[in-house]
Amino acid sequence: MTTNLDFLKIIRIIDENRLSFFTSSQLAEIAMVETKSLQNYLETLANNELIIRVEKGKYCRTYLKDRWIIGSNLINGGIVSHKSALLYHGLIQDSSSEVCVSSDHQKNNKLFRGFFFRFIKIRPHKYFGFCEEENRDGEFRVTDPEKTILDCFDLPQYATTYKELISVFGGIHLNEEKLIDYGLKMQNLSVLKRLAYLSEHLALPGYHKFKKVVANLVNARYTLLNPLGPDIGSFHAKWRIRDNMIQSTP
């Protein structure tokens, strides 16, 4: 490995490789040097405001303000998800500064660049259903629409309001085969029952196979339509759903 480094060479490597957000180990691999040989250079560049030290071993360019790129890179395997994925896909409007990021790793929430990054640890079997996106500032991962809907009904505390979530589901076109495949992988029958009930209750087209699959899985236990709501409402035997939002759903 070569150790022939200087500040201009480091900046040039960062520019040529479009590293808007990077770790010291990533940069060391590209520069073909030991990570420890970069530390003093990176700290000096950060002190002179040519790059920003985000946290130990993680840096970004001073121009980077993209919440999606920052969020998905702050944690290993980070994926923009839940409410933030709804926002990214244009399914809701949200003016808050919160950014939801899923990963199978644990990390404390972080305030950075005016955004509050909420890290949601998910089980390994739920780590799928995302796509790689890119813009002029870099790359990031975000859940696709089908996984986003399933995630939000799985953990609605990280979604928008439940009433708006139902409205989103009622107005979006989802790939039925993907929804079935993803739904089974999630291993949460309550989510499947809620979506099957809603697709029927809202008379949504295109969910015939999905409802047939779920119907064969339905158990005897009743599930609240809104798991965050009170244990009230009418019982619907077909899907074993207790609709505790009967006054607020169409």
PDB file of C-alpha atoms in Angstrom:
ATOM      1  CA  MET A   1       0.000   0.000   0.000  1.00  0.00           C
ATOM      2  CA  THR A   2       1.186   3.481  -0.823  1.00  0.00           C
ATOM      3  CA  THR A   3       1.311   6.135   1.890  1.00  0.00           C
ATOM      4  CA  ASN A   4       2.085   9.040  -0.431  1.00  0.00           C
ATOM      5  CA  LEU A   5      -0.741  11.312   0.727  1.00  0.00           C
ATOM      6  CA  ASP A   6      -1.407  15.016   0.932  1.00  0.00           C
ATOM      7  CA  PHE A   7      -4.498  17.150   1.479  1.00  0.00           C
ATOM      8  CA  LEU A   8      -5.031  17.916  -2.209  1.00  0.00           C
ATOM      9  CA  LYS A   9      -4.789  14.250  -3.134  1.00  0.00           C
ATOM     10  CA  ILE A  10      -7.384  13.320  -0.524  1.00  0.00           C
ATOM     11  CA  ILE A  11      -9.789  16.011  -1.727  1.00  0.00           C
ATOM     12  CA  ARG A  12      -9.233  14.896  -5.313  1.00  0.00           C
ATOM     13  CA  ILE A  13     -10.045  11.273  -4.408  1.00  0.00           C
ATOM     14  CA  ILE A  14     -13.198  12.393  -2.616  1.00  0.00           C
ATOM     15  CA  ASP A  15     -14.269  14.489  -5.624  1.00  0.00           C
ATOM     16  CA  GLU A  16     -13.435  11.912  -8.276  1.00  0.00           C
ATOM     17  CA  ASN A  17     -15.371   9.215  -6.454  1.00  0.00           C
ATOM     18  CA  ARG A  18     -18.344  11.484  -5.649  1.00  0.00           C
ATOM     19  CA  LEU A  19     -18.069  10.727  -1.956  1.00  0.00           C
ATOM     20  CA  SER A  20     -20.654  13.037  -0.472  1.00  0.00           C
ATOM     21  CA  PHE A  21     -20.862  10.848   2.643  1.00  0.00           C
ATOM     22  CA  PHE A  22     -18.114   8.413   3.511  1.00  0.00           C
ATOM     23  CA  THR A  23     -16.314   6.568   6.269  1.00  0.00           C
ATOM     24  CA  SER A  24     -12.602   6.757   6.870  1.00  0.00           C
ATOM     25  CA  SER A  25     -12.311   3.038   6.066  1.00  0.00           C
ATOM     26  CA  GLN A  26     -14.105   3.502   2.727  1.00  0.00           C
ATOM     27  CA  LEU A  27     -11.775   6.326   1.791  1.00  0.00           C
ATOM     28  CA  ALA A  28      -8.738   4.336   2.905  1.00  0.00           C
ATOM     29  CA  GLU A  29      -9.732   1.422   0.684  1.00  0.00           C
ATOM     30  CA  ILE A  30     -10.068   3.694  -2.344  1.00  0.00           C
ATOM     31  CA  ALA A  31      -6.804   5.495  -1.578  1.00  0.00           C
ATOM     32  CA  MET A  32      -5.072   2.156  -0.878  1.00  0.00           C
ATOM     33  CA  VAL A  33      -3.733   3.235   2.494  1.00  0.00           C
ATOM     34  CA  GLU A  34      -4.181   2.180   6.093  1.00  0.00           C
ATOM     35  CA  THR A  35      -7.162   3.826   7.764  1.00  0.00           C
ATOM     36  CA  LYS A  36      -5.085   5.164  10.633  1.00  0.00           C
ATOM     37  CA  SER A  37      -2.850   7.059   8.192  1.00  0.00           C
ATOM     38  CA  LEU A  38      -5.867   9.145   7.116  1.00  0.00           C
ATOM     39  CA  GLN A  39      -7.069  10.263  10.517  1.00  0.00           C
ATOM     40  CA  ASN A  40      -4.934  13.366  10.957  1.00  0.00           C
ATOM     41  CA  TYR A  41      -5.652  14.502   7.396  1.00  0.00           C
ATOM     42  CA  LEU A  42      -9.411  14.077   7.805  1.00  0.00           C
ATOM     43  CA  GLU A  43      -9.474  15.859  11.153  1.00  0.00           C
ATOM     44  CA  THR A  44      -7.509  18.768   9.679  1.00  0.00           C
ATOM     45  CA  LEU A  45      -9.865  18.979   6.698  1.00  0.00           C
ATOM     46  CA  ALA A  46     -12.822  18.958   9.099  1.00  0.00           C
ATOM     47  CA  ASN A  47     -11.261  21.643  11.310  1.00  0.00           C
ATOM     48  CA  ASN A  48     -10.835  23.800   8.202  1.00  0.00           C
ATOM     49  CA  GLU A  49     -14.464  23.175   7.212  1.00  0.00           C
ATOM     50  CA  LEU A  50     -13.594  21.434   3.946  1.00  0.00           C
ATOM     51  CA  ILE A  51     -15.519  18.386   5.153  1.00  0.00           C
ATOM     52  CA  ILE A  52     -17.806  17.765   8.135  1.00  0.00           C
ATOM     53  CA  ARG A  53     -17.117  15.204  10.824  1.00  0.00           C
ATOM     54  CA  VAL A  54     -20.533  13.611  11.383  1.00  0.00           C
ATOM     55  CA  GLU A  55     -19.380  11.233  14.101  1.00  0.00           C
ATOM     56  CA  LYS A  56     -16.385   9.027  14.768  1.00  0.00           C
ATOM     57  CA  GLY A  57     -15.094   7.678  11.449  1.00  0.00           C
ATOM     58  CA  LYS A  58     -17.906   9.240   9.377  1.00  0.00           C
ATOM     59  CA  TYR A  59     -17.648  12.381   7.259  1.00  0.00           C
ATOM     60  CA  CYS A  60     -19.620  14.263   4.644  1.00  0.00           C
ATOM     61  CA  ARG A  61     -19.052  17.160   2.285  1.00  0.00           C
ATOM     62  CA  THR A  62     -20.049  20.595   3.484  1.00  0.00           C
ATOM     63  CA  TYR A  63     -22.661  20.952   0.737  1.00  0.00           C
ATOM     64  CA  LEU A  64     -24.526  17.749   1.649  1.00  0.00           C
ATOM     65  CA  LYS A  65     -27.963  18.472   3.091  1.00  0.00           C
ATOM     66  CA  ASP A  66     -29.955  15.643   1.505  1.00  0.00           C
ATOM     67  CA  ARG A  67     -31.849  13.923   4.332  1.00  0.00           C
ATOM     68  CA  TRP A  68     -32.168  10.624   2.464  1.00  0.00           C
ATOM     69  CA  ILE A  69     -28.452  10.251   1.734  1.00  0.00           C
ATOM     70  CA  ILE A  70     -27.456  11.277   5.237  1.00  0.00           C
ATOM     71  CA  GLY A  71     -30.025   9.047   6.918  1.00  0.00           C
ATOM     72  CA  SER A  72     -29.295   5.864   5.004  1.00  0.00           C
ATOM     73  CA  ASN A  73     -25.548   6.305   5.545  1.00  0.00           C
ATOM     74  CA  LEU A  74     -25.586   7.170   9.240  1.00  0.00           C
ATOM     75  CA  ILE A  75     -26.112   3.511  10.154  1.00  0.00           C
ATOM     76  CA  ASN A  76     -24.915   0.288   8.581  1.00  0.00           C
ATOM     77  CA  GLY A  77     -27.489  -0.916   6.072  1.00  0.00           C
ATOM     78  CA  GLY A  78     -29.743   2.093   6.671  1.00  0.00           C
ATOM     79  CA  ILE A  79     -32.975   2.274   4.659  1.00  0.00           C
ATOM     80  CA  VAL A  80     -35.283   5.294   4.454  1.00  0.00           C
ATOM     81  CA  SER A  81     -38.591   3.826   5.607  1.00  0.00           C
ATOM     82  CA  HIS A  82     -42.031   4.228   7.170  1.00  0.00           C
ATOM     83  CA  LYS A  83     -43.271   7.854   7.199  1.00  0.00           C
ATOM     84  CA  SER A  84     -40.185   9.064   5.351  1.00  0.00           C
ATOM     85  CA  ALA A  85     -40.655   6.479   2.589  1.00  0.00           C
ATOM     86  CA  LEU A  86     -44.302   7.551   2.262  1.00  0.00           C
ATOM     87  CA  LEU A  87     -43.041  11.098   1.835  1.00  0.00           C
ATOM     88  CA  TYR A  88     -40.327  10.109  -0.649  1.00  0.00           C
ATOM     89  CA  HIS A  89     -42.831   8.247  -2.832  1.00  0.00           C
ATOM     90  CA  GLY A  90     -45.159  11.262  -2.806  1.00  0.00           C
ATOM     91  CA  LEU A  91     -47.883   9.471  -0.830  1.00  0.00           C
ATOM     92  CA  ILE A  92     -48.122  12.033   1.978  1.00  0.00           C
ATOM     93  CA  GLN A  93     -47.073  15.573   2.696  1.00  0.00           C
ATOM     94  CA  ASP A  94     -45.011  16.133   5.799  1.00  0.00           C
ATOM     95  CA  SER A  95     -43.223  19.252   6.970  1.00  0.00           C
ATOM     96  CA  SER A  96     -41.569  17.734  10.017  1.00  0.00           C
ATOM     97  CA  SER A  97     -37.813  17.354  10.298  1.00  0.00           C
ATOM     98  CA  GLU A  98     -38.001  13.694  11.336  1.00  0.00           C
ATOM     99  CA  VAL A  99     -36.408  11.079   9.087  1.00  0.00           C
ATOM    100  CA  CYS A 100     -37.190   7.399   9.714  1.00  0.00           C
ATOM    101  CA  VAL A 101     -34.374   4.971   8.947  1.00  0.00           C
ATOM    102  CA  SER A 102     -34.636   1.186   9.342  1.00  0.00           C
ATOM    103  CA  SER A 103     -31.758  -1.211   9.888  1.00  0.00           C
ATOM    104  CA  ASP A 104     -31.087  -4.539  11.547  1.00  0.00           C
ATOM    105  CA  HIS A 105     -28.483  -2.694  13.619  1.00  0.00           C
ATOM    106  CA  GLN A 106     -29.024  -0.628  16.763  1.00  0.00           C
ATOM    107  CA  LYS A 107     -28.263   3.097  16.916  1.00  0.00           C
ATOM    108  CA  ASN A 108     -29.327   6.037  19.039  1.00  0.00           C
ATOM    109  CA  ASN A 109     -31.409   8.711  17.353  1.00  0.00           C
ATOM    110  CA  LYS A 110     -29.404  11.667  16.094  1.00  0.00           C
ATOM    111  CA  LEU A 111     -29.943  15.343  15.369  1.00  0.00           C
ATOM    112  CA  PHE A 112     -27.844  16.492  12.416  1.00  0.00           C
ATOM    113  CA  ARG A 113     -28.126  19.203   9.770  1.00  0.00           C
ATOM    114  CA  GLY A 114     -31.470  20.297  11.186  1.00  0.00           C
ATOM    115  CA  PHE A 115     -33.020  16.838  10.835  1.00  0.00           C
ATOM    116  CA  PHE A 116     -33.997  14.385  13.550  1.00  0.00           C
ATOM    117  CA  PHE A 117     -32.957  10.912  12.418  1.00  0.00           C
ATOM    118  CA  ARG A 118     -35.023   8.195  14.073  1.00  0.00           C
ATOM    119  CA  PHE A 119     -33.428   4.760  13.796  1.00  0.00           C
ATOM    120  CA  ILE A 120     -35.790   1.795  13.821  1.00  0.00           C
ATOM    121  CA  LYS A 121     -34.253  -1.591  14.509  1.00  0.00           C
ATOM    122  CA  ILE A 122     -36.023  -4.317  12.560  1.00  0.00           C
ATOM    123  CA  ARG A 123     -35.610  -8.072  12.722  1.00  0.00           C
ATOM    124  CA  PRO A 124     -33.379  -9.609  10.044  1.00  0.00           C
ATOM    125  CA  HIS A 125     -36.302 -11.365   8.322  1.00  0.00           C
ATOM    126  CA  LYS A 126     -37.881  -7.949   7.684  1.00  0.00           C
ATOM    127  CA  TYR A 127     -34.744  -6.538   6.092  1.00  0.00           C
ATOM    128  CA  PHE A 128     -35.747  -6.559   2.408  1.00  0.00           C
ATOM    129  CA  GLY A 129     -37.947  -4.718  -0.066  1.00  0.00           C
ATOM    130  CA  PHE A 130     -35.806  -1.664  -0.734  1.00  0.00           C
ATOM    131  CA  CYS A 131     -34.350  -0.102  -3.849  1.00  0.00           C
ATOM    132  CA  GLU A 132     -31.168   1.821  -4.524  1.00  0.00           C
ATOM    133  CA  GLU A 133     -31.837   5.419  -5.522  1.00  0.00           C
ATOM    134  CA  GLU A 134     -29.456   8.099  -6.708  1.00  0.00           C
ATOM    135  CA  ASN A 135     -29.483  11.851  -7.138  1.00  0.00           C
ATOM    136  CA  ARG A 136     -26.805  14.397  -7.918  1.00  0.00           C
ATOM    137  CA  ASP A 137     -25.448  14.264  -4.366  1.00  0.00           C
ATOM    138  CA  GLY A 138     -25.131  10.505  -3.986  1.00  0.00           C
ATOM    139  CA  GLU A 139     -26.888   7.204  -3.390  1.00  0.00           C
ATOM    140  CA  PHE A 140     -29.318   5.968  -0.743  1.00  0.00           C
ATOM    141  CA  ARG A 141     -31.700   3.099   0.023  1.00  0.00           C
ATOM    142  CA  VAL A 142     -35.473   3.440   0.414  1.00  0.00           C
ATOM    143  CA  THR A 143     -38.239   0.887   0.826  1.00  0.00           C
ATOM    144  CA  ASP A 144     -40.368   0.372  -2.278  1.00  0.00           C
ATOM    145  CA  PRO A 145     -44.117   1.188  -2.101  1.00  0.00           C
ATOM    146  CA  GLU A 146     -45.227  -2.354  -1.215  1.00  0.00           C
ATOM    147  CA  LYS A 147     -42.741  -2.727   1.630  1.00  0.00           C
ATOM    148  CA  THR A 148     -43.489   0.818   2.792  1.00  0.00           C
ATOM    149  CA  ILE A 149     -47.199   0.048   3.193  1.00  0.00           C
ATOM    150  CA  LEU A 150     -46.470  -3.209   5.016  1.00  0.00           C
ATOM    151  CA  ASP A 151     -43.927  -1.523   7.289  1.00  0.00           C
ATOM    152  CA  CYS A 152     -46.352   1.245   8.203  1.00  0.00           C
ATOM    153  CA  PHE A 153     -49.153  -1.185   9.088  1.00  0.00           C
ATOM    154  CA  ASP A 154     -46.620  -3.308  10.961  1.00  0.00           C
ATOM    155  CA  LEU A 155     -45.250  -0.421  13.041  1.00  0.00           C
ATOM    156  CA  PRO A 156     -47.840   2.379  12.671  1.00  0.00           C
ATOM    157  CA  GLN A 157     -46.234   4.436  15.436  1.00  0.00           C
ATOM    158  CA  TYR A 158     -43.570   5.345  12.854  1.00  0.00           C
ATOM    159  CA  ALA A 159     -46.043   6.137  10.089  1.00  0.00           C
ATOM    160  CA  THR A 160     -48.424   9.022   9.522  1.00  0.00           C
ATOM    161  CA  THR A 161     -51.781   9.119  11.324  1.00  0.00           C
ATOM    162  CA  TYR A 162     -53.638   5.820  11.017  1.00  0.00           C
ATOM    163  CA  LYS A 163     -56.564   7.515   9.279  1.00  0.00           C
ATOM    164  CA  GLU A 164     -54.231   8.974   6.657  1.00  0.00           C
ATOM    165  CA  LEU A 165     -52.433   5.632   6.325  1.00  0.00           C
ATOM    166  CA  ILE A 166     -55.728   3.950   5.458  1.00  0.00           C
ATOM    167  CA  SER A 167     -56.390   6.711   2.932  1.00  0.00           C
ATOM    168  CA  VAL A 168     -52.947   6.145   1.370  1.00  0.00           C
ATOM    169  CA  PHE A 169     -53.617   2.411   1.052  1.00  0.00           C
ATOM    170  CA  GLY A 170     -56.966   3.140  -0.538  1.00  0.00           C
ATOM    171  CA  GLY A 171     -55.439   5.409  -3.163  1.00  0.00           C
ATOM    172  CA  ILE A 172     -52.242   3.610  -4.158  1.00  0.00           C
ATOM    173  CA  HIS A 173     -51.750   0.953  -6.839  1.00  0.00           C
ATOM    174  CA  LEU A 174     -49.629  -1.880  -5.458  1.00  0.00           C
ATOM    175  CA  ASN A 175     -48.155  -4.922  -7.156  1.00  0.00           C
ATOM    176  CA  GLU A 176     -50.350  -7.717  -5.791  1.00  0.00           C
ATOM    177  CA  GLU A 177     -47.775 -10.488  -6.279  1.00  0.00           C
ATOM    178  CA  LYS A 178     -45.120  -8.446  -4.509  1.00  0.00           C
ATOM    179  CA  LEU A 179     -47.523  -7.588  -1.696  1.00  0.00           C
ATOM    180  CA  ILE A 180     -48.263 -11.288  -1.158  1.00  0.00           C
ATOM    181  CA  ASP A 181     -44.597 -12.265  -1.256  1.00  0.00           C
ATOM    182  CA  TYR A 182     -43.531  -9.433   1.038  1.00  0.00           C
ATOM    183  CA  GLY A 183     -46.487  -9.937   3.366  1.00  0.00           C
ATOM    184  CA  LEU A 184     -45.651 -13.587   3.963  1.00  0.00           C
ATOM    185  CA  LYS A 185     -41.999 -12.744   4.579  1.00  0.00           C
ATOM    186  CA  MET A 186     -43.001 -10.174   7.213  1.00  0.00           C
ATOM    187  CA  GLN A 187     -44.486 -12.976   9.355  1.00  0.00           C
ATOM    188  CA  ASN A 188     -47.174 -10.719  10.797  1.00  0.00           C
ATOM    189  CA  LEU A 189     -50.630 -12.133  10.122  1.00  0.00           C
ATOM    190  CA  SER A 190     -52.323  -9.156  11.790  1.00  0.00           C
ATOM    191  CA  VAL A 191     -50.988  -6.851   9.056  1.00  0.00           C
ATOM    192  CA  LEU A 192     -52.292  -9.159   6.319  1.00  0.00           C
ATOM    193  CA  LYS A 193     -55.711  -9.374   7.960  1.00  0.00           C
ATOM    194  CA  ARG A 194     -55.936  -5.583   8.233  1.00  0.00           C
ATOM    195  CA  LEU A 195     -55.024  -5.064   4.584  1.00  0.00           C
ATOM    196  CA  ALA A 196     -57.406  -7.794   3.392  1.00  0.00           C
ATOM    197  CA  TYR A 197     -60.227  -6.279   5.450  1.00  0.00           C
ATOM    198  CA  LEU A 198     -59.503  -2.771   4.209  1.00  0.00           C
ATOM    199  CA  SER A 199     -59.221  -3.839   0.566  1.00  0.00           C
ATOM    200  CA  GLU A 200     -62.690  -5.376   0.876  1.00  0.00           C
ATOM    201  CA  HIS A 201     -64.180  -2.640   3.059  1.00  0.00           C
ATOM    202  CA  LEU A 202     -62.962   0.052   0.634  1.00  0.00           C
ATOM    203  CA  ALA A 203     -63.947  -2.049  -2.417  1.00  0.00           C
ATOM    204  CA  LEU A 204     -60.452  -1.788  -3.871  1.00  0.00           C
ATOM    205  CA  PRO A 205     -59.874  -3.501  -7.219  1.00  0.00           C
ATOM    206  CA  GLY A 206     -56.971  -5.880  -7.843  1.00  0.00           C
ATOM    207  CA  TYR A 207     -56.679  -7.651  -4.492  1.00  0.00           C
ATOM    208  CA  HIS A 208     -58.537 -10.891  -5.315  1.00  0.00           C
ATOM    209  CA  LYS A 209     -55.515 -13.207  -5.063  1.00  0.00           C
ATOM    210  CA  PHE A 210     -54.188 -11.374  -2.015  1.00  0.00           C
ATOM    211  CA  LYS A 211     -57.501 -11.818  -0.177  1.00  0.00           C
ATOM    212  CA  LYS A 212     -57.639 -15.480  -1.157  1.00  0.00           C
ATOM    213  CA  VAL A 213     -54.170 -16.093   0.279  1.00  0.00           C
ATOM    214  CA  VAL A 214     -54.985 -14.260   3.501  1.00  0.00           C
ATOM    215  CA  ALA A 215     -58.336 -16.029   3.862  1.00  0.00           C
ATOM    216  CA  ASN A 216     -56.483 -19.344   4.041  1.00  0.00           C
ATOM    217  CA  LEU A 217     -54.297 -17.985   6.858  1.00  0.00           C
ATOM    218  CA  VAL A 218     -56.888 -16.269   9.057  1.00  0.00           C
ATOM    219  CA  ASN A 219     -56.882 -17.548  12.624  1.00  0.00           C
ATOM    220  CA  ALA A 220     -59.554 -17.389  15.313  1.00  0.00           C
ATOM    221  CA  ARG A 221     -58.045 -14.441  17.141  1.00  0.00           C
ATOM    222  CA  TYR A 222     -59.571 -11.016  16.523  1.00  0.00           C
ATOM    223  CA  THR A 223     -57.214  -8.211  15.538  1.00  0.00           C
ATOM    224  CA  LEU A 224     -57.826  -4.501  16.100  1.00  0.00           C
ATOM    225  CA  LEU A 225     -57.934  -2.571  12.854  1.00  0.00           C
ATOM    226  CA  ASN A 226     -55.932   0.188  14.529  1.00  0.00           C
ATOM    227  CA  PRO A 227     -53.484  -1.446  16.959  1.00  0.00           C
ATOM    228  CA  LEU A 228     -52.836   1.939  18.557  1.00  0.00           C
ATOM    229  CA  GLY A 229     -56.543   2.536  19.214  1.00  0.00           C
ATOM    230  CA  PRO A 230     -59.008   1.393  21.906  1.00  0.00           C
ATOM    231  CA  ASP A 231     -60.451  -2.126  22.108  1.00  0.00           C
ATOM    232  CA  ILE A 232     -63.907  -1.132  20.822  1.00  0.00           C
ATOM    233  CA  GLY A 233     -65.888  -1.416  17.617  1.00  0.00           C
ATOM    234  CA  SER A 234     -67.741  -3.964  15.525  1.00  0.00           C
ATOM    235  CA  PHE A 235     -66.465  -7.489  14.869  1.00  0.00           C
ATOM    236  CA  HIS A 236     -66.004  -8.790  11.324  1.00  0.00           C
ATOM    237  CA  ALA A 237     -65.802 -12.579  11.387  1.00  0.00           C
ATOM    238  CA  LYS A 238     -64.491 -13.149   7.860  1.00  0.00           C
ATOM    239  CA  TRP A 239     -61.153 -11.450   8.540  1.00  0.00           C
ATOM    240  CA  ARG A 240     -61.283 -11.640  12.346  1.00  0.00           C
ATOM    241  CA  ILE A 241     -60.985  -7.867  12.527  1.00  0.00           C
ATOM    242  CA  ARG A 242     -62.444  -5.573  15.154  1.00  0.00           C
ATOM    243  CA  ASP A 243     -62.992  -2.255  13.420  1.00  0.00           C
ATOM    244  CA  ASN A 244     -62.213   0.327  16.086  1.00  0.00           C
ATOM    245  CA  MET A 245     -62.257   3.109  13.471  1.00  0.00           C
ATOM    246  CA  ILE A 246     -65.715   2.513  12.032  1.00  0.00           C
ATOM    247  CA  GLN A 247     -66.639   6.177  12.400  1.00  0.00           C
ATOM    248  CA  SER A 248     -63.473   7.444  10.690  1.00  0.00           C
ATOM    249  CA  THR A 249     -63.086   5.101   7.719  1.00  0.00           C
ATOM    250  CA  PRO A 250     -65.139   5.513   4.524  1.00  0.00           C
TER     251      PRO A 250
END
